Coordinates of C-alpha atoms and ligand atoms in Angstrom, one line a residue:
M13 CA 8.5 13.7 0.7
S14 CA 5.4 15.9 -0.3
A15 CA 5.3 19.6 -1.3
I16 CA 1.9 21.2 -1.6
P17 CA 1.9 24.3 -3.7
A18 CA -1.6 25.7 -4.1
L19 CA -2.3 23.5 -7.0
D20 CA -5.6 21.8 -7.9
P21 CA -5.5 18.2 -6.8
E22 CA -5.0 16.7 -10.2
T23 CA -2.1 19.0 -11.1
F24 CA -0.6 18.4 -7.7
K25 CA -0.9 14.6 -8.3
R26 CA 0.7 14.8 -11.7
T27 CA 3.6 16.8 -10.3
T28 CA 4.0 14.4 -7.4
L29 CA 3.9 11.4 -9.8
N30 CA 6.7 12.9 -11.9
Q31 CA 8.8 13.4 -8.8
W32 CA 8.3 9.8 -7.7
E33 CA 9.2 8.6 -11.1
K34 CA 12.5 10.4 -10.7
A35 CA 13.0 9.5 -7.0
A36 CA 12.3 5.7 -7.7
P37 CA 15.9 4.6 -8.1
G38 CA 17.0 6.6 -4.9
W39 CA 14.2 5.1 -2.8
N40 CA 15.1 1.6 -4.0
D41 CA 18.8 2.1 -3.4
H42 CA 18.1 3.2 0.2
A43 CA 16.1 0.0 0.9
P44 CA 18.5 -1.2 3.6
Q45 CA 18.3 2.1 5.5
I46 CA 14.5 2.4 5.1
R47 CA 14.2 -1.3 6.2
A48 CA 16.2 -0.7 9.4
W49 CA 14.3 2.6 10.1
L50 CA 10.8 1.1 9.7
R51 CA 11.5 -2.5 10.9
M52 CA 9.5 -2.4 14.1
A53 CA 6.8 -0.1 12.8
T54 CA 6.3 -2.4 9.8
D55 CA 6.0 -5.4 12.0
A56 CA 3.4 -3.5 14.1
M57 CA 1.5 -2.4 11.0
L58 CA 1.3 -6.0 9.7
A59 CA 0.2 -7.3 13.1
M60 CA -2.6 -4.7 13.3
A61 CA -3.8 -5.5 9.9
A62 CA -3.8 -9.2 10.9
V63 CA -1.6 -10.3 8.0
R64 CA -1.5 -14.1 8.4
P65 CA -0.6 -17.2 6.4
G66 CA -2.9 -17.7 3.5
A67 CA -4.3 -14.1 3.5
R68 CA -4.9 -11.9 0.4
V69 CA -3.3 -8.5 1.1
L70 CA -3.7 -5.2 -0.8
D71 CA -0.5 -3.1 -0.4
V72 CA -1.3 0.5 -1.4
A73 CA 1.4 3.0 -2.5
A74 CA 3.8 0.1 -2.2
G75 CA 6.8 2.0 -3.6
A76 CA 9.8 -0.3 -4.2
G77 CA 8.1 -3.0 -2.2
D78 CA 10.0 -3.2 1.0
Q79 CA 6.9 -3.9 3.1
T80 CA 5.6 -6.1 0.2
L81 CA 8.4 -8.5 0.8
D82 CA 7.5 -8.8 4.5
I83 CA 3.8 -9.4 3.6
A84 CA 4.7 -12.0 1.0
G85 CA 6.8 -13.8 3.6
R86 CA 4.0 -13.7 6.2
V87 CA 1.2 -14.8 3.9
G88 CA 3.3 -17.6 2.5
P89 CA 2.7 -19.6 -0.7
R90 CA -1.0 -20.0 -0.1
G91 CA -1.4 -16.2 0.3
F92 CA -1.3 -13.4 -2.2
V93 CA -0.1 -9.7 -2.2
L94 CA -1.2 -7.1 -4.7
A95 CA 1.3 -4.2 -4.6
T96 CA -0.1 -1.0 -6.1
D97 CA 1.4 2.4 -6.7
F98 CA 0.8 5.2 -9.2
S99 CA 4.4 5.3 -10.3
P100 CA 5.3 2.7 -12.8
A101 CA 9.0 3.3 -12.2
I102 CA 9.0 2.6 -8.5
L103 CA 6.5 -0.3 -8.9
A104 CA 8.9 -2.0 -11.4
Y105 CA 11.4 -2.2 -8.5
A106 CA 8.8 -3.8 -6.3
K107 CA 8.1 -6.4 -8.9
A108 CA 11.9 -7.1 -9.5
N109 CA 12.6 -7.2 -5.7
A110 CA 9.8 -9.7 -5.1
A111 CA 11.0 -11.9 -8.0
R112 CA 14.6 -11.7 -6.7
A113 CA 13.4 -12.8 -3.3
G114 CA 11.6 -15.7 -4.8
H115 CA 8.0 -14.6 -3.9
A116 CA 5.7 -16.1 -6.5
N117 CA 2.7 -14.8 -4.6
V118 CA 3.2 -11.1 -5.5
E119 CA 1.5 -9.2 -8.3
T120 CA 1.8 -5.5 -9.1
L121 CA -0.8 -3.0 -10.4
V122 CA -0.1 0.6 -11.4
A123 CA -3.0 2.4 -9.8
D124 CA -3.7 5.7 -8.2
A125 CA -4.6 5.0 -4.5
E126 CA -7.7 7.2 -5.0
R127 CA -8.9 5.1 -7.9
L128 CA -8.3 1.6 -6.9
E129 CA -10.0 -0.7 -9.4
V130 CA -9.7 -4.0 -7.7
E131 CA -12.4 -6.7 -7.2
E132 CA -14.8 -5.8 -4.4
E133 CA -14.6 -7.7 -1.2
S134 CA -11.6 -9.7 -2.4
F135 CA -8.9 -8.9 0.3
D136 CA -8.5 -10.0 3.9
A137 CA -6.2 -7.1 4.7
A138 CA -5.1 -3.7 3.3
V139 CA -2.0 -1.7 4.3
C140 CA -0.5 1.6 3.2
R141 CA 3.0 2.5 4.5
L142 CA 3.8 6.2 4.2
G143 CA 1.5 6.7 1.3
L144 CA -2.0 7.8 2.5
M145 CA -0.8 11.2 3.7
L146 CA 0.4 12.0 0.1
C147 CA -3.1 11.6 -1.3
P148 CA -4.9 14.9 -1.8
D149 CA -8.2 13.0 -1.1
P150 CA -7.3 10.3 1.5
L151 CA -10.9 9.7 2.2
R152 CA -11.4 8.5 -1.4
A153 CA -8.4 6.2 -1.0
L154 CA -9.9 4.8 2.2
H155 CA -13.2 4.2 0.5
G156 CA -11.4 2.2 -2.2
M157 CA -9.6 0.1 0.4
H158 CA -12.9 -0.4 2.3
R159 CA -14.6 -1.6 -0.9
A160 CA -11.7 -4.0 -1.6
L161 CA -11.8 -5.7 1.8
K162 CA -14.0 -8.7 2.6
P163 CA -16.4 -8.2 5.5
A164 CA -14.4 -8.0 8.7
G165 CA -11.2 -7.5 6.7
R166 CA -8.5 -5.4 8.5
I167 CA -6.7 -2.3 7.5
C168 CA -3.7 -0.5 8.9
T169 CA -2.0 2.6 7.6
M170 CA 1.3 4.3 8.6
V171 CA 1.8 8.1 8.4
F172 CA 4.0 10.8 10.0
S173 CA 2.6 12.5 13.0
T174 CA 3.3 16.3 13.7
P175 CA 6.2 18.5 12.5
E176 CA 7.2 19.0 16.2
A177 CA 7.7 15.2 16.6
N178 CA 9.4 14.9 13.3
P179 CA 11.9 17.8 13.5
C180 CA 14.3 16.5 10.8
V181 CA 11.6 16.4 8.1
A182 CA 10.3 19.8 9.4
I183 CA 13.8 21.3 9.3
V184 CA 14.4 20.1 5.7
M185 CA 11.1 21.4 4.5
A186 CA 11.4 24.7 6.3
T187 CA 14.9 25.3 5.0
G188 CA 13.9 24.3 1.5
R189 CA 10.9 26.7 1.7
E190 CA 13.2 29.5 3.0
F191 CA 15.6 29.1 0.1
A192 CA 12.9 28.7 -2.5
G193 CA 11.1 31.8 -1.2
I194 CA 8.0 29.9 -0.5
P195 CA 6.0 31.4 2.4
P196 CA 5.2 29.2 5.4
R197 CA 2.1 27.2 4.9
D198 CA -0.3 25.0 6.8
P199 CA 1.8 21.9 7.6
F200 CA -1.4 19.8 7.7
A201 CA -2.4 20.8 4.2
P202 CA -3.9 17.9 2.1
G203 CA -1.3 15.7 0.4
S204 CA 1.6 17.0 2.5
L205 CA 3.9 14.9 4.6
F206 CA 2.1 15.8 7.8
S207 CA -1.4 16.0 6.4
L208 CA -2.7 13.2 8.6
G209 CA -0.5 13.9 11.6
K210 CA -3.0 15.8 13.7
P211 CA -4.3 13.7 16.6
G212 CA -7.6 12.1 15.6
S213 CA -7.6 13.2 11.9
A214 CA -6.9 9.7 10.4
D215 CA -9.4 8.1 12.8
E216 CA -12.1 10.5 11.7
L217 CA -11.4 9.6 8.0
F218 CA -11.4 5.9 8.7
R219 CA -14.8 6.1 10.4
K220 CA -16.2 8.2 7.5
A221 CA -15.0 5.6 5.1
G222 CA -17.0 3.0 7.0
F223 CA -14.4 1.3 9.2
S224 CA -15.2 0.2 12.7
D225 CA -12.9 -0.6 15.7
V226 CA -10.7 2.3 14.6
A227 CA -7.7 3.1 16.8
T228 CA -4.4 4.9 16.3
T229 CA -1.1 3.9 17.9
K230 CA 1.8 6.3 18.2
L231 CA 5.2 4.8 17.6
Q232 CA 8.8 6.2 17.8
A233 CA 11.0 5.2 14.8
P234 CA 14.3 7.1 15.1
F235 CA 16.2 7.2 11.9
R236 CA 19.8 6.1 12.8
L237 CA 22.5 6.8 10.2
P238 CA 26.3 7.6 10.4
S239 CA 25.8 11.3 9.9
A240 CA 23.5 14.2 9.0
A241 CA 25.1 14.1 5.5
A242 CA 23.9 10.5 5.1
Y243 CA 20.4 11.5 6.0
L244 CA 20.5 14.3 3.5
D245 CA 21.8 11.9 0.9
F246 CA 18.7 9.8 1.4
I247 CA 16.5 12.9 1.3
R248 CA 18.3 14.3 -1.8
T249 CA 17.9 11.1 -3.9
S250 CA 14.6 9.7 -2.5
A251 CA 12.4 12.4 -1.2
S252 CA 10.2 13.7 -3.9
P253 CA 8.6 16.8 -2.2
I254 CA 11.9 18.5 -1.3
Q255 CA 13.2 18.0 -4.9
Q256 CA 10.0 19.5 -6.1
M257 CA 10.5 22.5 -3.8
L258 CA 14.1 23.2 -4.9
A259 CA 13.7 22.4 -8.6
G260 CA 13.3 26.1 -9.6
L261 CA 16.6 27.2 -7.9
D262 CA 19.9 27.7 -9.7
A263 CA 22.7 25.2 -8.8
A264 CA 24.5 27.6 -6.3
K265 CA 21.3 28.2 -4.4
Q266 CA 20.5 24.5 -4.2
V267 CA 24.0 23.8 -2.9
A268 CA 23.5 26.6 -0.2
A269 CA 20.1 25.1 0.7
W270 CA 21.6 21.6 1.3
A271 CA 24.5 23.1 3.3
A272 CA 22.1 25.0 5.5
M273 CA 20.0 21.8 6.1
E274 CA 23.1 19.9 7.0
A275 CA 24.2 22.5 9.5
R276 CA 20.8 22.6 11.1
L277 CA 20.6 18.8 11.3
Q278 CA 23.9 18.5 13.1
K279 CA 22.1 18.9 16.5
F280 CA 21.1 15.3 16.2
A281 CA 24.7 14.1 15.8
S282 CA 26.4 12.3 18.7
A283 CA 29.6 10.4 19.4
H284 CA 27.7 7.3 18.2
G285 CA 26.5 8.7 14.8
W286 CA 23.3 10.5 14.0
E287 CA 19.8 9.9 15.2
G288 CA 16.8 11.8 13.8
P289 CA 13.7 11.6 15.9
N290 CA 10.7 10.3 14.0
E291 CA 7.1 9.7 15.2
L292 CA 4.7 7.6 13.2
L293 CA 0.9 7.0 13.6
L294 CA -0.5 3.6 12.8
T295 CA -4.2 3.6 12.3
A296 CA -6.1 0.4 12.2
G297 CA -9.7 -0.6 11.6
R298 CA -12.0 -3.3 10.4
R299 CA -14.5 -3.4 7.6
Ligands
SAM24 C1 7.2 7.5 0.9 S1 7.0 6.4 -0.4 C2 6.5 4.9 0.4 C3 6.7 3.7 -0.4 C4 6.6 2.3 0.4 N1 5.2 2.2 0.9 C5 7.6 2.3 1.5 O1 7.1 2.5 2.7 O2 8.7 2.0 1.3 C6 5.4 7.0 -1.0 C7 4.9 6.2 -2.2 O3 3.5 6.6 -2.4 C8 3.3 6.6 -3.8 N2 2.1 7.5 -4.0 C9 2.0 8.8 -3.7 N3 0.8 9.3 -4.1 C10 0.1 8.2 -4.6 C11 -1.2 8.0 -5.1 N4 -2.0 9.0 -5.2 N5 -1.5 6.8 -5.6 C12 -0.6 5.8 -5.5 N6 0.6 5.9 -5.0 C13 1.0 7.1 -4.6 C14 4.6 7.1 -4.4 O4 4.8 6.8 -5.7 C15 5.6 6.4 -3.5 O5 5.9 5.1 -4.0

């Protein structure tokens, strides 16, 4: 998911956007695996954001809309979901998926999470699943969500915690960096996969953005798949930052990089398949 070369924030964002435009079909195709992986964490996120029947919910960096479908079901026909994302390609999947599921209460809006132009004080809840960490200026995104919420409206975001607690992501990124000849860098750099993973860092931003009753809950969400190869298939087709990192390599080097990743990920294989540890942080607050 996110690579952070030493680019200025706008160039970084343009590069990331291009990658998500390309990764959109892969992310959408892996909806069943993503759904199983994030099932419990998503239920917890929606409960913490108090997503209830009749609520108006802002879904930021909604991707192909997997969590949007859950929200639409929870708020029901009297409620409303606005699914936003900066990638028109991935958001088109969210729109199509909601229509296919028969949710007439979902609208989509192409929007940078750091420039949310939605009506002030118009939402009861805001959520952002695995998106806030990819924003080079997450405080700006949180200010926008704060502004969009009605007084006492609830927010909950989901991000990855530390590289140590997410060894598969860390292995993939470190191997990619090794093959691409990119020197090790601060894993908590803005816009990176682990940028909000340090204990307390999301809480601090939430408070700065004006939220109260801020609390973070740690949650284990192991990624269970048949094999390390299946995990890498997901990463190869859906994870924009690693694609970004390997893009400059010739075909043979790319093949070697993926083979090295697979060998290193074998340690999570067992007689029952493959289980990659994954730790998430759910940060909740109130306007
Ligand atoms: C890891 S995917 C998560 C998608 C979806 N929330 C899910 O959990 O299935 C990250 C999403 O964040 C979006 N994204 C990244 N940076 C963004 C930004 N600055 N503004 C809006 N969307 C952004 C990407 O386009 C992508 O859809």
